[in-house]
Short mmCIF file of C-alpha atoms in Angstrom, two decimals:
data_model
loop_
_atom_site.label_atom_id
_atom_site.label_comp_id
_atom_site.label_asym_id
_atom_site.label_seq_id
_atom_site.Cartn_x
_atom_site.Cartn_y
_atom_site.Cartn_z
CA MET F 1 123.62 -32.49 76.10
CA ALA F 2 120.96 -30.05 75.01
CA ALA F 3 120.27 -31.37 71.54
CA ARG F 4 117.36 -29.77 69.75
CA VAL F 5 114.53 -32.12 68.74
CA ASP F 6 112.29 -30.78 65.99
CA SER F 7 108.68 -31.72 65.29
CA THR F 8 109.64 -34.68 63.08
CA ASN F 9 111.56 -36.51 65.84
CA ARG F 10 114.89 -35.39 64.42
CA VAL F 11 117.75 -34.72 66.82
CA ILE F 12 119.81 -31.84 65.46
CA THR F 13 123.34 -31.97 66.85
CA SER F 14 125.09 -28.84 68.09
CA GLU F 15 128.89 -28.62 68.35
CA SER F 16 128.72 -29.03 72.14
CA ASP F 17 126.48 -32.11 71.70
CA ALA F 18 129.00 -33.59 69.26
CA HIS F 19 131.80 -32.99 71.77
CA VAL F 20 129.89 -34.72 74.59
CA ALA F 21 128.94 -37.62 72.29
CA ARG F 22 132.63 -38.11 71.37
CA GLU F 23 133.58 -38.15 75.06
CA VAL F 24 130.90 -40.73 75.89
CA LEU F 25 131.97 -42.92 72.95
CA ASP F 26 135.60 -42.71 74.11
CA GLU F 27 134.52 -43.83 77.59
CA LEU F 28 132.54 -46.74 76.13
CA GLN F 29 135.60 -47.98 74.20
CA GLY F 30 137.44 -48.71 77.46
CA PRO F 31 137.34 -52.05 79.29
CA ASP F 32 134.65 -50.83 81.68
CA GLY F 33 132.48 -49.13 79.05
CA VAL F 34 128.85 -49.93 79.88
CA LEU F 35 125.78 -47.78 79.34
CA ARG F 36 123.59 -47.57 82.43
CA VAL F 37 120.26 -45.98 83.33
CA GLU F 38 120.23 -44.17 86.63
CA HIS F 39 117.03 -43.36 88.50
CA ALA F 40 116.90 -41.04 91.50
CA GLY F 41 117.30 -43.12 94.63
CA ARG F 42 117.88 -46.39 92.75
CA VAL F 43 120.93 -48.33 91.72
CA ALA F 44 122.14 -47.67 88.17
CA GLU F 45 121.05 -50.53 85.92
CA PRO F 46 122.87 -51.68 82.77
CA ILE F 47 121.04 -51.12 79.49
CA PRO F 48 120.24 -54.30 77.50
CA PRO F 49 122.91 -54.94 74.81
CA GLU F 50 120.57 -54.39 71.84
CA VAL F 51 119.43 -51.04 73.23
CA GLY F 52 123.05 -50.16 73.97
CA ARG F 53 124.00 -50.82 70.32
CA VAL F 54 121.28 -48.47 69.10
CA LEU F 55 122.36 -45.76 71.54
CA GLN F 56 125.99 -46.17 70.46
CA GLN F 57 124.92 -45.69 66.83
CA VAL F 58 123.06 -42.52 67.83
CA LEU F 59 126.11 -41.26 69.73
CA ASP F 60 128.36 -42.06 66.76
CA VAL F 61 126.18 -40.04 64.38
CA MET F 62 126.03 -37.17 66.87
CA ALA F 63 129.80 -37.31 67.48
CA HIS F 64 130.29 -36.65 63.77
CA GLY F 65 127.82 -33.73 63.82
CA GLY F 66 125.05 -35.63 62.05
CA THR F 67 121.30 -35.47 62.52
CA VAL F 68 119.45 -38.45 63.97
CA THR F 69 115.87 -39.20 62.96
CA ILE F 70 113.83 -41.40 65.26
CA SER F 71 110.84 -43.25 63.85
CA SER F 72 109.02 -46.50 64.30
CA THR F 73 108.03 -48.90 61.57
CA PRO F 74 105.00 -51.17 61.83
CA ALA F 75 105.65 -54.90 61.45
CA GLU F 76 103.57 -54.97 58.27
CA LEU F 77 103.90 -52.40 55.48
CA THR F 78 101.63 -51.29 52.66
CA THR F 79 102.93 -51.20 49.09
CA SER F 80 103.25 -47.40 49.28
CA SER F 81 105.29 -47.34 52.48
CA ALA F 82 107.47 -50.29 51.42
CA ALA F 83 108.16 -48.65 48.05
CA ALA F 84 109.07 -45.38 49.78
CA ILE F 85 111.55 -47.17 52.07
CA LEU F 86 113.15 -48.87 49.06
CA GLY F 87 113.14 -45.70 46.98
CA ILE F 88 111.27 -47.33 44.11
CA SER F 89 107.81 -46.96 42.59
CA ARG F 90 104.81 -48.97 43.76
CA PRO F 91 104.44 -50.70 40.37
CA THR F 92 108.12 -51.74 40.47
CA LEU F 93 107.66 -53.13 43.97
CA LEU F 94 104.58 -55.08 42.89
CA LYS F 95 106.51 -56.52 39.92
CA MET F 96 109.24 -57.62 42.34
CA ALA F 97 106.61 -59.25 44.59
CA ARG F 98 105.00 -61.10 41.66
CA ALA F 99 108.46 -62.33 40.58
CA ASP F 100 109.14 -63.50 44.19
CA GLU F 101 112.12 -61.12 44.42
CA ILE F 102 110.77 -59.87 47.74
CA PRO F 103 108.44 -61.81 50.08
CA SER F 104 104.87 -60.53 50.32
CA HIS F 105 101.45 -61.73 51.34
CA GLN F 106 97.85 -60.81 50.59
CA VAL F 107 95.42 -59.25 53.05
CA GLY F 108 92.18 -59.48 51.14
CA THR F 109 93.02 -57.87 47.82
CA HIS F 110 95.93 -55.83 49.21
CA THR F 111 99.60 -56.80 49.07
CA ARG F 112 101.54 -56.39 52.32
CA PHE F 113 105.23 -56.72 53.18
CA ARG F 114 106.97 -57.57 56.43
CA ALA F 115 109.10 -54.63 57.55
CA GLU F 116 112.11 -56.87 58.20
CA ASP F 117 111.93 -58.19 54.60
CA VAL F 118 111.76 -54.66 53.21
CA HIS F 119 114.71 -53.51 55.32
CA ALA F 120 116.70 -56.61 54.31
CA GLU F 121 116.03 -55.78 50.64
CA ARG F 122 117.07 -52.18 51.27
CA ARG F 123 120.38 -53.33 52.78
CA ALA F 124 120.93 -55.77 49.90
CA ARG F 125 120.20 -53.04 47.33
CA ARG F 126 122.66 -50.69 49.03
CA GLU F 127 125.32 -53.40 49.08
CA ARG F 128 124.80 -54.11 45.37
CA GLU F 129 125.05 -50.37 44.65
CA ARG F 130 128.27 -50.09 46.68
CA ALA F 131 129.78 -53.10 44.89
CA ALA F 132 128.85 -51.68 41.47
CA PHE F 133 130.33 -48.31 42.40
CA ALA F 134 133.53 -49.95 43.68
CA GLU F 135 133.81 -51.92 40.44
CA LEU F 136 133.30 -48.74 38.42
CA ARG F 137 136.01 -46.97 40.44
CA SER F 138 138.43 -49.86 39.94
CA LEU F 139 137.82 -49.75 36.18
CA GLU F 140 138.48 -46.02 36.23
CA ASP F 141 141.72 -46.55 38.20
CA GLU F 142 142.94 -49.00 35.54
CA ASP F 143 142.80 -46.29 32.86
#
């Protein structure tokens, strides 16, 4: 695969990359499907399961011609970065924190959020949005 990586750590998938990713995913679906790391002159070693799951997600996105963005998130987030992840304003996030709708803690006079709490809230918000959309579609189908 010769995927192009741009300056923002985005992997832009070409058609040939997508084809190779589909082939690798097909191989992984079989009974002997295991991702391994191979070093010159050393025995191929299996990749830890959690790393394998991430790589399979990357391959799945690439197999469908998508773009993968790679970034790291610190364990503790500021109000600005947490609000950006959630797609809401800082004041809205602070109201949620004061109402104990999302866990937070104080560092001096600054409010901080654990990244895992913010990502859990993001997943929950997405699920609520999907459920509301599904309900709206079912109401439309009834008409």
